[in-house]
């Protein structure tokens, strides 16, 4: 039998004022952790964030999920959430232009980049901003866990890290128009993602290993230099899991317009919700 442990629980008291159908629940599935975020559907106002550690065993993973469902009140099957979405923050993704995409070769695209065992699941998402297909490969246990969390016939959505990055970098580009280039850097536990766009559209998206501060700085500046971008023309936004070092102190001397990713309009982050986590909640 698996074991679970609640690490963090932040629930806005205003959550009880909303109808279930007005809320969106997003569950981020990791190998040995689960993050749960609840936000208001139209304003994207974050209202709850909960994190759990799970037993570090693939054999007990689904047992842990079943225990979590029994224990966590926010996962009550009686709640009629208006939208159910799951993400896999530590997933492996790639992006294929829609005009070249062939669904029969979905795993082949990913095999060119990652070592696959053949037992993984592949999710496909259409991205209207870039007219492309985002492919994500992840452990088969995650699909089984998602179905336990969100049983049929409830509608179940998937949102990859790449899909969130592209959505957010196009969002901020509409507001910070004084900069011709916009970049979004998202840190995870062991890797970080970099997404770059200019006035013509998406220029670059990739995932790099996150070992230390100097490695993150090297990969970031290397990618921007290979794109032949003037660092003075870039607005760089940061989000994600806070690493052991200070991202602002590391990057702002090289890219002056460096700041934390601003929240969407009207989505005021409650003080009790850690700022860097809203990215998953929304």
PDB file of C-alpha atoms in Angstrom:
ATOM      1  CA  UNK A   1       0.000   0.000   0.000  1.00  0.00           C
ATOM      2  CA  UNK A   2       1.375   3.416  -0.944  1.00  0.00           C
ATOM      3  CA  UNK A   3       1.761   6.347   1.375  1.00  0.00           C
ATOM      4  CA  UNK A   4       0.937  10.001   0.785  1.00  0.00           C
ATOM      5  CA  UNK A   5       1.910  13.127   2.712  1.00  0.00           C
ATOM      6  CA  UNK A   6       0.428  16.616   2.375  1.00  0.00           C
ATOM      7  CA  UNK A   7       3.275  19.128   1.921  1.00  0.00           C
ATOM      8  CA  UNK A   8       1.377  22.355   1.356  1.00  0.00           C
ATOM      9  CA  UNK A   9      -2.244  23.438   1.559  1.00  0.00           C
ATOM     10  CA  UNK A  10      -3.408  26.949   0.684  1.00  0.00           C
ATOM     11  CA  UNK A  11      -7.167  27.489   0.270  1.00  0.00           C
ATOM     12  CA  UNK A  12      -8.712  30.923  -0.191  1.00  0.00           C
ATOM     13  CA  UNK A  13     -11.774  31.293   2.076  1.00  0.00           C
ATOM     14  CA  UNK A  14     -13.658  32.771  -0.899  1.00  0.00           C
ATOM     15  CA  UNK A  15     -13.608  29.347  -2.564  1.00  0.00           C
ATOM     16  CA  UNK A  16     -16.830  28.393  -0.790  1.00  0.00           C
ATOM     17  CA  UNK A  17     -18.663  31.313  -2.435  1.00  0.00           C
ATOM     18  CA  UNK A  18     -18.356  29.876  -5.949  1.00  0.00           C
ATOM     19  CA  UNK A  19     -20.558  27.288  -7.592  1.00  0.00           C
ATOM     20  CA  UNK A  20     -18.626  24.161  -8.524  1.00  0.00           C
ATOM     21  CA  UNK A  21     -19.430  24.677 -12.206  1.00  0.00           C
ATOM     22  CA  UNK A  22     -17.711  28.099 -12.089  1.00  0.00           C
ATOM     23  CA  UNK A  23     -14.406  26.489 -11.106  1.00  0.00           C
ATOM     24  CA  UNK A  24     -11.589  24.785 -12.964  1.00  0.00           C
ATOM     25  CA  UNK A  25      -9.483  22.124 -11.279  1.00  0.00           C
ATOM     26  CA  UNK A  26      -6.034  21.286 -12.582  1.00  0.00           C
ATOM     27  CA  UNK A  27      -4.022  18.346 -11.277  1.00  0.00           C
ATOM     28  CA  UNK A  28      -0.298  18.235 -12.064  1.00  0.00           C
ATOM     29  CA  UNK A  29       0.945  14.636 -12.012  1.00  0.00           C
ATOM     30  CA  UNK A  30       4.607  14.015 -11.267  1.00  0.00           C
ATOM     31  CA  UNK A  31       6.448  10.760 -10.617  1.00  0.00           C
ATOM     32  CA  UNK A  32       6.244  11.008  -6.848  1.00  0.00           C
ATOM     33  CA  UNK A  33       4.177  14.136  -6.262  1.00  0.00           C
ATOM     34  CA  UNK A  34       0.753  15.570  -7.096  1.00  0.00           C
ATOM     35  CA  UNK A  35      -0.117  19.271  -7.251  1.00  0.00           C
ATOM     36  CA  UNK A  36      -3.752  20.409  -7.225  1.00  0.00           C
ATOM     37  CA  UNK A  37      -4.825  23.901  -8.270  1.00  0.00           C
ATOM     38  CA  UNK A  38      -8.317  25.397  -8.410  1.00  0.00           C
ATOM     39  CA  UNK A  39      -9.105  28.642 -10.211  1.00  0.00           C
ATOM     40  CA  UNK A  40     -12.204  30.553 -11.259  1.00  0.00           C
ATOM     41  CA  UNK A  41     -12.901  29.685 -14.906  1.00  0.00           C
ATOM     42  CA  UNK A  42     -13.531  33.125 -16.438  1.00  0.00           C
ATOM     43  CA  UNK A  43     -11.189  35.358 -14.406  1.00  0.00           C
ATOM     44  CA  UNK A  44      -8.566  32.613 -13.797  1.00  0.00           C
ATOM     45  CA  UNK A  45      -8.420  33.752 -10.174  1.00  0.00           C
ATOM     46  CA  UNK A  46      -6.444  31.108  -8.207  1.00  0.00           C
ATOM     47  CA  UNK A  47      -8.422  29.914  -5.193  1.00  0.00           C
ATOM     48  CA  UNK A  48      -6.581  26.858  -3.902  1.00  0.00           C
ATOM     49  CA  UNK A  49      -3.258  25.077  -4.122  1.00  0.00           C
ATOM     50  CA  UNK A  50      -2.411  21.724  -2.508  1.00  0.00           C
ATOM     51  CA  UNK A  51       0.675  19.527  -2.912  1.00  0.00           C
ATOM     52  CA  UNK A  52       1.306  15.917  -1.895  1.00  0.00           C
ATOM     53  CA  UNK A  53       4.359  13.678  -1.867  1.00  0.00           C
ATOM     54  CA  UNK A  54       3.789  10.037  -2.846  1.00  0.00           C
ATOM     55  CA  UNK A  55       5.660   6.814  -2.110  1.00  0.00           C
ATOM     56  CA  UNK A  56       8.637   6.578  -4.459  1.00  0.00           C
ATOM     57  CA  UNK A  57       7.511   3.371  -6.144  1.00  0.00           C
ATOM     58  CA  UNK A  58       5.851   2.878  -9.515  1.00  0.00           C
ATOM     59  CA  UNK A  59       4.119  -0.237  -8.177  1.00  0.00           C
ATOM     60  CA  UNK A  60       2.271   1.748  -5.487  1.00  0.00           C
ATOM     61  CA  UNK A  61       1.581   4.862  -7.589  1.00  0.00           C
ATOM     62  CA  UNK A  62      -2.075   4.127  -8.326  1.00  0.00           C
ATOM     63  CA  UNK A  63      -2.638   3.007  -4.715  1.00  0.00           C
ATOM     64  CA  UNK A  64      -1.386   6.435  -3.652  1.00  0.00           C
ATOM     65  CA  UNK A  65      -3.771   8.139  -6.081  1.00  0.00           C
ATOM     66  CA  UNK A  66      -6.721   6.188  -4.706  1.00  0.00           C
ATOM     67  CA  UNK A  67      -5.703   7.112  -1.163  1.00  0.00           C
ATOM     68  CA  UNK A  68      -5.405  10.755  -2.230  1.00  0.00           C
ATOM     69  CA  UNK A  69      -8.944  10.707  -3.664  1.00  0.00           C
ATOM     70  CA  UNK A  70     -10.289   9.365  -0.387  1.00  0.00           C
ATOM     71  CA  UNK A  71      -8.357  11.860   1.737  1.00  0.00           C
ATOM     72  CA  UNK A  72      -8.405  15.157  -0.209  1.00  0.00           C
ATOM     73  CA  UNK A  73     -11.673  17.083   0.138  1.00  0.00           C
ATOM     74  CA  UNK A  74     -11.075  19.087  -3.060  1.00  0.00           C
ATOM     75  CA  UNK A  75     -11.292  15.823  -5.043  1.00  0.00           C
ATOM     76  CA  UNK A  76     -14.759  14.955  -3.772  1.00  0.00           C
ATOM     77  CA  UNK A  77     -16.556  13.194  -6.621  1.00  0.00           C
ATOM     78  CA  UNK A  78     -19.733  15.122  -5.798  1.00  0.00           C
ATOM     79  CA  UNK A  79     -18.121  18.390  -6.865  1.00  0.00           C
ATOM     80  CA  UNK A  80     -19.272  19.391 -10.340  1.00  0.00           C
ATOM     81  CA  UNK A  81     -16.216  21.327 -11.508  1.00  0.00           C
ATOM     82  CA  UNK A  82     -16.793  23.195 -14.742  1.00  0.00           C
ATOM     83  CA  UNK A  83     -13.470  22.057 -16.207  1.00  0.00           C
ATOM     84  CA  UNK A  84     -11.055  19.212 -15.420  1.00  0.00           C
ATOM     85  CA  UNK A  85      -7.470  19.377 -16.655  1.00  0.00           C
ATOM     86  CA  UNK A  86      -4.333  17.443 -15.849  1.00  0.00           C
ATOM     87  CA  UNK A  87      -0.742  18.351 -16.642  1.00  0.00           C
ATOM     88  CA  UNK A  88       2.542  16.484 -16.442  1.00  0.00           C
ATOM     89  CA  UNK A  89       5.162  19.095 -15.436  1.00  0.00           C
ATOM     90  CA  UNK A  90       8.154  16.782 -15.928  1.00  0.00           C
ATOM     91  CA  UNK A  91       7.047  15.548 -19.352  1.00  0.00           C
ATOM     92  CA  UNK A  92       8.902  15.409 -22.668  1.00  0.00           C
ATOM     93  CA  UNK A  93       7.383  17.465 -25.479  1.00  0.00           C
ATOM     94  CA  UNK A  94       7.975  18.579 -29.041  1.00  0.00           C
ATOM     95  CA  UNK A  95       6.159  20.805 -31.510  1.00  0.00           C
ATOM     96  CA  UNK A  96       5.312  19.910 -35.122  1.00  0.00           C
ATOM     97  CA  UNK A  97       3.809  22.382 -37.661  1.00  0.00           C
ATOM     98  CA  UNK A  98       0.266  21.242 -38.440  1.00  0.00           C
ATOM     99  CA  UNK A  99       0.844  21.243 -42.203  1.00  0.00           C
ATOM    100  CA  UNK A 100       3.597  18.628 -41.766  1.00  0.00           C
ATOM    101  CA  UNK A 101       2.050  16.612 -38.953  1.00  0.00           C
ATOM    102  CA  UNK A 102       1.117  12.961 -39.540  1.00  0.00           C
ATOM    103  CA  UNK A 103      -0.715  11.339 -36.609  1.00  0.00           C
ATOM    104  CA  UNK A 104       0.550   7.889 -37.644  1.00  0.00           C
ATOM    105  CA  UNK A 105       4.093   9.013 -36.774  1.00  0.00           C
ATOM    106  CA  UNK A 106       3.374  10.723 -33.431  1.00  0.00           C
ATOM    107  CA  UNK A 107       5.766   8.514 -31.468  1.00  0.00           C
ATOM    108  CA  UNK A 108       8.391   8.665 -34.238  1.00  0.00           C
ATOM    109  CA  UNK A 109       8.685  12.441 -33.804  1.00  0.00           C
ATOM    110  CA  UNK A 110       9.328  11.936 -30.101  1.00  0.00           C
ATOM    111  CA  UNK A 111      11.723   8.997 -30.592  1.00  0.00           C
ATOM    112  CA  UNK A 112      13.967  11.330 -32.560  1.00  0.00           C
ATOM    113  CA  UNK A 113      14.429  13.373 -29.370  1.00  0.00           C
ATOM    114  CA  UNK A 114      13.925  11.023 -26.440  1.00  0.00           C
ATOM    115  CA  UNK A 115      14.609   7.435 -25.444  1.00  0.00           C
ATOM    116  CA  UNK A 116      11.244   5.651 -25.354  1.00  0.00           C
ATOM    117  CA  UNK A 117      10.406   2.180 -24.057  1.00  0.00           C
ATOM    118  CA  UNK A 118       7.227   1.790 -26.113  1.00  0.00           C
ATOM    119  CA  UNK A 119       4.928   1.708 -23.086  1.00  0.00           C
ATOM    120  CA  UNK A 120       4.448   5.467 -22.800  1.00  0.00           C
ATOM    121  CA  UNK A 121       1.349   7.485 -23.655  1.00  0.00           C
ATOM    122  CA  UNK A 122       1.382  10.334 -26.173  1.00  0.00           C
ATOM    123  CA  UNK A 123      -0.938  13.335 -25.895  1.00  0.00           C
ATOM    124  CA  UNK A 124      -1.615  15.632 -28.848  1.00  0.00           C
ATOM    125  CA  UNK A 125      -2.719  19.267 -28.513  1.00  0.00           C
ATOM    126  CA  UNK A 126      -3.550  21.733 -31.244  1.00  0.00           C
ATOM    127  CA  UNK A 127      -1.976  25.141 -30.661  1.00  0.00           C
ATOM    128  CA  UNK A 128      -3.814  27.894 -32.593  1.00  0.00           C
ATOM    129  CA  UNK A 129      -1.161  30.528 -31.818  1.00  0.00           C
ATOM    130  CA  UNK A 130       1.488  28.692 -33.809  1.00  0.00           C
ATOM    131  CA  UNK A 131      -0.668  26.488 -36.074  1.00  0.00           C
ATOM    132  CA  UNK A 132       1.136  23.456 -34.754  1.00  0.00           C
ATOM    133  CA  UNK A 133       0.626  20.208 -32.876  1.00  0.00           C
ATOM    134  CA  UNK A 134       2.236  19.754 -29.466  1.00  0.00           C
ATOM    135  CA  UNK A 135       3.173  16.155 -28.694  1.00  0.00           C
ATOM    136  CA  UNK A 136       3.907  15.056 -25.132  1.00  0.00           C
ATOM    137  CA  UNK A 137       5.081  11.645 -23.954  1.00  0.00           C
ATOM    138  CA  UNK A 138       4.588  10.483 -20.381  1.00  0.00           C
ATOM    139  CA  UNK A 139       4.296   7.429 -18.148  1.00  0.00           C
ATOM    140  CA  UNK A 140       1.222   5.286 -18.781  1.00  0.00           C
ATOM    141  CA  UNK A 141       0.452   5.432 -15.037  1.00  0.00           C
ATOM    142  CA  UNK A 142      -0.419   9.110 -15.435  1.00  0.00           C
ATOM    143  CA  UNK A 143      -3.357   8.383 -17.759  1.00  0.00           C
ATOM    144  CA  UNK A 144      -4.631   5.736 -15.354  1.00  0.00           C
ATOM    145  CA  UNK A 145      -4.264   8.194 -12.472  1.00  0.00           C
ATOM    146  CA  UNK A 146      -6.096  10.923 -14.398  1.00  0.00           C
ATOM    147  CA  UNK A 147      -9.018   8.565 -15.031  1.00  0.00           C
ATOM    148  CA  UNK A 148      -9.173   7.711 -11.334  1.00  0.00           C
ATOM    149  CA  UNK A 149      -9.165  11.404 -10.456  1.00  0.00           C
ATOM    150  CA  UNK A 150     -11.659  12.380 -13.165  1.00  0.00           C
ATOM    151  CA  UNK A 151     -13.854   9.343 -13.939  1.00  0.00           C
ATOM    152  CA  UNK A 152     -15.917   9.044 -17.090  1.00  0.00           C
ATOM    153  CA  UNK A 153     -18.168  10.526 -18.338  1.00  0.00           C
ATOM    154  CA  UNK A 154     -16.614  13.773 -17.091  1.00  0.00           C
ATOM    155  CA  UNK A 155     -14.727  15.660 -19.780  1.00  0.00           C
ATOM    156  CA  UNK A 156     -10.985  15.392 -19.239  1.00  0.00           C
ATOM    157  CA  UNK A 157      -8.452  17.789 -20.722  1.00  0.00           C
ATOM    158  CA  UNK A 158      -4.668  17.690 -20.975  1.00  0.00           C
ATOM    159  CA  UNK A 159      -2.434  20.751 -20.894  1.00  0.00           C
ATOM    160  CA  UNK A 160       1.287  20.273 -21.494  1.00  0.00           C
ATOM    161  CA  UNK A 161       4.014  22.562 -20.243  1.00  0.00           C
ATOM    162  CA  UNK A 162       4.710  23.645 -23.832  1.00  0.00           C
ATOM    163  CA  UNK A 163       1.038  24.548 -24.359  1.00  0.00           C
ATOM    164  CA  UNK A 164       1.039  26.692 -21.206  1.00  0.00           C
ATOM    165  CA  UNK A 165       4.312  28.384 -22.154  1.00  0.00           C
ATOM    166  CA  UNK A 166       3.119  29.273 -25.650  1.00  0.00           C
ATOM    167  CA  UNK A 167      -0.223  30.552 -24.344  1.00  0.00           C
ATOM    168  CA  UNK A 168       1.438  32.744 -21.724  1.00  0.00           C
ATOM    169  CA  UNK A 169       4.179  34.192 -23.917  1.00  0.00           C
ATOM    170  CA  UNK A 170       1.587  35.217 -26.520  1.00  0.00           C
ATOM    171  CA  UNK A 171      -0.527  36.735 -23.726  1.00  0.00           C
ATOM    172  CA  UNK A 172       2.248  38.948 -22.345  1.00  0.00           C
ATOM    173  CA  UNK A 173       3.313  39.959 -25.861  1.00  0.00           C
ATOM    174  CA  UNK A 174      -0.031  41.752 -26.261  1.00  0.00           C
ATOM    175  CA  UNK A 175       0.653  43.880 -23.188  1.00  0.00           C
ATOM    176  CA  UNK A 176       4.409  44.547 -23.313  1.00  0.00           C
ATOM    177  CA  UNK A 177       4.458  45.813 -26.886  1.00  0.00           C
ATOM    178  CA  UNK A 178       7.424  48.154 -26.438  1.00  0.00           C
ATOM    179  CA  UNK A 179       9.663  45.072 -26.688  1.00  0.00           C
ATOM    180  CA  UNK A 180       9.780  43.345 -30.105  1.00  0.00           C
ATOM    181  CA  UNK A 181      10.891  40.021 -28.574  1.00  0.00           C
ATOM    182  CA  UNK A 182       9.336  38.193 -25.616  1.00  0.00           C
ATOM    183  CA  UNK A 183      10.811  35.196 -23.816  1.00  0.00           C
ATOM    184  CA  UNK A 184       9.392  33.018 -21.049  1.00  0.00           C
ATOM    185  CA  UNK A 185      11.690  30.958 -18.830  1.00  0.00           C
ATOM    186  CA  UNK A 186      10.007  28.281 -16.716  1.00  0.00           C
ATOM    187  CA  UNK A 187      12.015  26.406 -14.070  1.00  0.00           C
ATOM    188  CA  UNK A 188      11.118  22.896 -12.925  1.00  0.00           C
ATOM    189  CA  UNK A 189      12.811  20.508 -10.479  1.00  0.00           C
ATOM    190  CA  UNK A 190      15.501  19.189 -12.851  1.00  0.00           C
ATOM    191  CA  UNK A 191      15.023  21.137 -16.082  1.00  0.00           C
ATOM    192  CA  UNK A 192      13.890  24.481 -17.425  1.00  0.00           C
ATOM    193  CA  UNK A 193      11.924  25.529 -20.505  1.00  0.00           C
ATOM    194  CA  UNK A 194      12.626  28.521 -22.719  1.00  0.00           C
ATOM    195  CA  UNK A 195      10.010  29.929 -25.112  1.00  0.00           C
ATOM    196  CA  UNK A 196      10.766  32.897 -27.409  1.00  0.00           C
ATOM    197  CA  UNK A 197       8.545  34.841 -29.817  1.00  0.00           C
ATOM    198  CA  UNK A 198       8.769  38.014 -31.860  1.00  0.00           C
ATOM    199  CA  UNK A 199       6.252  40.021 -33.891  1.00  0.00           C
ATOM    200  CA  UNK A 200       6.115  37.288 -36.547  1.00  0.00           C
ATOM    201  CA  UNK A 201       5.356  34.444 -34.146  1.00  0.00           C
ATOM    202  CA  UNK A 202       7.109  31.683 -32.230  1.00  0.00           C
ATOM    203  CA  UNK A 203      10.877  31.586 -32.744  1.00  0.00           C
ATOM    204  CA  UNK A 204      12.014  28.919 -30.339  1.00  0.00           C
ATOM    205  CA  UNK A 205      10.910  26.513 -27.620  1.00  0.00           C
ATOM    206  CA  UNK A 206      13.078  23.924 -25.898  1.00  0.00           C
ATOM    207  CA  UNK A 207      13.833  22.179 -22.599  1.00  0.00           C
ATOM    208  CA  UNK A 208      17.283  22.200 -20.993  1.00  0.00           C
ATOM    209  CA  UNK A 209      18.769  20.415 -17.959  1.00  0.00           C
ATOM    210  CA  UNK A 210      18.794  22.493 -14.778  1.00  0.00           C
ATOM    211  CA  UNK A 211      21.899  21.625 -12.772  1.00  0.00           C
ATOM    212  CA  UNK A 212      23.144  24.956 -11.464  1.00  0.00           C
ATOM    213  CA  UNK A 213      22.970  28.714 -12.031  1.00  0.00           C
ATOM    214  CA  UNK A 214      25.832  28.858 -14.523  1.00  0.00           C
ATOM    215  CA  UNK A 215      24.291  26.110 -16.638  1.00  0.00           C
ATOM    216  CA  UNK A 216      20.941  27.909 -16.823  1.00  0.00           C
ATOM    217  CA  UNK A 217      22.660  31.169 -17.766  1.00  0.00           C
ATOM    218  CA  UNK A 218      24.786  29.469 -20.423  1.00  0.00           C
ATOM    219  CA  UNK A 219      21.893  27.674 -22.151  1.00  0.00           C
ATOM    220  CA  UNK A 220      19.670  30.780 -22.043  1.00  0.00           C
ATOM    221  CA  UNK A 221      22.245  33.161 -23.521  1.00  0.00           C
ATOM    222  CA  UNK A 222      23.414  30.540 -26.029  1.00  0.00           C
ATOM    223  CA  UNK A 223      19.878  30.072 -27.368  1.00  0.00           C
ATOM    224  CA  UNK A 224      19.228  33.810 -27.605  1.00  0.00           C
ATOM    225  CA  UNK A 225      22.568  34.440 -29.314  1.00  0.00           C
ATOM    226  CA  UNK A 226      21.929  31.641 -31.834  1.00  0.00           C
ATOM    227  CA  UNK A 227      18.660  33.399 -32.692  1.00  0.00           C
ATOM    228  CA  UNK A 228      20.768  36.560 -33.342  1.00  0.00           C
ATOM    229  CA  UNK A 229      18.665  38.621 -30.941  1.00  0.00           C
ATOM    230  CA  UNK A 230      19.631  41.937 -29.403  1.00  0.00           C
ATOM    231  CA  UNK A 231      19.384  41.350 -25.643  1.00  0.00           C
ATOM    232  CA  UNK A 232      18.238  44.954 -25.215  1.00  0.00           C
ATOM    233  CA  UNK A 233      15.124  44.222 -27.300  1.00  0.00           C
ATOM    234  CA  UNK A 234      13.995  41.251 -25.175  1.00  0.00           C
ATOM    235  CA  UNK A 235      11.467  41.178 -22.351  1.00  0.00           C
ATOM    236  CA  UNK A 236      12.243  38.052 -20.298  1.00  0.00           C
ATOM    237  CA  UNK A 237       9.565  36.664 -17.969  1.00  0.00           C
ATOM    238  CA  UNK A 238      10.261  34.109 -15.226  1.00  0.00           C
ATOM    239  CA  UNK A 239       7.953  31.556 -13.634  1.00  0.00           C
ATOM    240  CA  UNK A 240       7.865  28.088 -12.130  1.00  0.00           C
ATOM    241  CA  UNK A 241       9.506  26.335  -9.204  1.00  0.00           C
ATOM    242  CA  UNK A 242      12.003  28.607  -7.411  1.00  0.00           C
ATOM    243  CA  UNK A 243      15.535  27.167  -7.779  1.00  0.00           C
ATOM    244  CA  UNK A 244      18.225  27.341  -5.100  1.00  0.00           C
ATOM    245  CA  UNK A 245      19.652  30.517  -6.659  1.00  0.00           C
ATOM    246  CA  UNK A 246      18.117  33.928  -7.380  1.00  0.00           C
ATOM    247  CA  UNK A 247      16.934  34.044 -10.996  1.00  0.00           C
ATOM    248  CA  UNK A 248      16.586  37.827 -11.071  1.00  0.00           C
ATOM    249  CA  UNK A 249      20.132  38.404  -9.803  1.00  0.00           C
ATOM    250  CA  UNK A 250      21.441  35.891 -12.338  1.00  0.00           C
ATOM    251  CA  UNK A 251      19.653  37.092 -15.479  1.00  0.00           C
ATOM    252  CA  UNK A 252      18.917  40.817 -15.084  1.00  0.00           C
ATOM    253  CA  UNK A 253      22.576  41.895 -15.553  1.00  0.00           C
ATOM    254  CA  UNK A 254      22.429  40.331 -19.042  1.00  0.00           C
ATOM    255  CA  UNK A 255      18.784  41.023 -19.978  1.00  0.00           C
ATOM    256  CA  UNK A 256      17.717  44.288 -18.407  1.00  0.00           C
ATOM    257  CA  UNK A 257      13.968  43.769 -18.943  1.00  0.00           C
ATOM    258  CA  UNK A 258      13.714  40.678 -16.719  1.00  0.00           C
ATOM    259  CA  UNK A 259      10.702  40.268 -14.443  1.00  0.00           C
ATOM    260  CA  UNK A 260       8.361  37.665 -12.986  1.00  0.00           C
ATOM    261  CA  UNK A 261       5.524  36.598 -15.257  1.00  0.00           C
ATOM    262  CA  UNK A 262       2.575  38.920 -14.540  1.00  0.00           C
ATOM    263  CA  UNK A 263      -0.743  37.352 -13.691  1.00  0.00           C
ATOM    264  CA  UNK A 264      -3.657  37.689 -16.116  1.00  0.00           C
ATOM    265  CA  UNK A 265      -5.892  40.737 -15.779  1.00  0.00           C
ATOM    266  CA  UNK A 266      -8.267  40.537 -12.783  1.00  0.00           C
ATOM    267  CA  UNK A 267      -6.557  37.394 -11.488  1.00  0.00           C
ATOM    268  CA  UNK A 268      -5.217  38.899  -8.284  1.00  0.00           C
ATOM    269  CA  UNK A 269      -3.076  36.296  -6.535  1.00  0.00           C
ATOM    270  CA  UNK A 270      -4.181  35.800  -2.908  1.00  0.00           C
ATOM    271  CA  UNK A 271      -1.395  36.415  -0.394  1.00  0.00           C
ATOM    272  CA  UNK A 272      -1.736  32.896   0.943  1.00  0.00           C
ATOM    273  CA  UNK A 273      -0.973  31.346  -2.466  1.00  0.00           C
ATOM    274  CA  UNK A 274       2.773  31.149  -3.353  1.00  0.00           C
ATOM    275  CA  UNK A 275       3.308  33.400  -6.376  1.00  0.00           C
ATOM    276  CA  UNK A 276       5.518  31.020  -8.334  1.00  0.00           C
ATOM    277  CA  UNK A 277       2.836  28.309  -8.222  1.00  0.00           C
ATOM    278  CA  UNK A 278      -0.001  30.172  -9.955  1.00  0.00           C
ATOM    279  CA  UNK A 279       1.399  29.044 -13.307  1.00  0.00           C
ATOM    280  CA  UNK A 280       0.174  25.514 -12.624  1.00  0.00           C
ATOM    281  CA  UNK A 281      -3.112  26.602 -11.055  1.00  0.00           C
ATOM    282  CA  UNK A 282      -4.245  28.514 -14.112  1.00  0.00           C
TER     283      UNK A 282
END
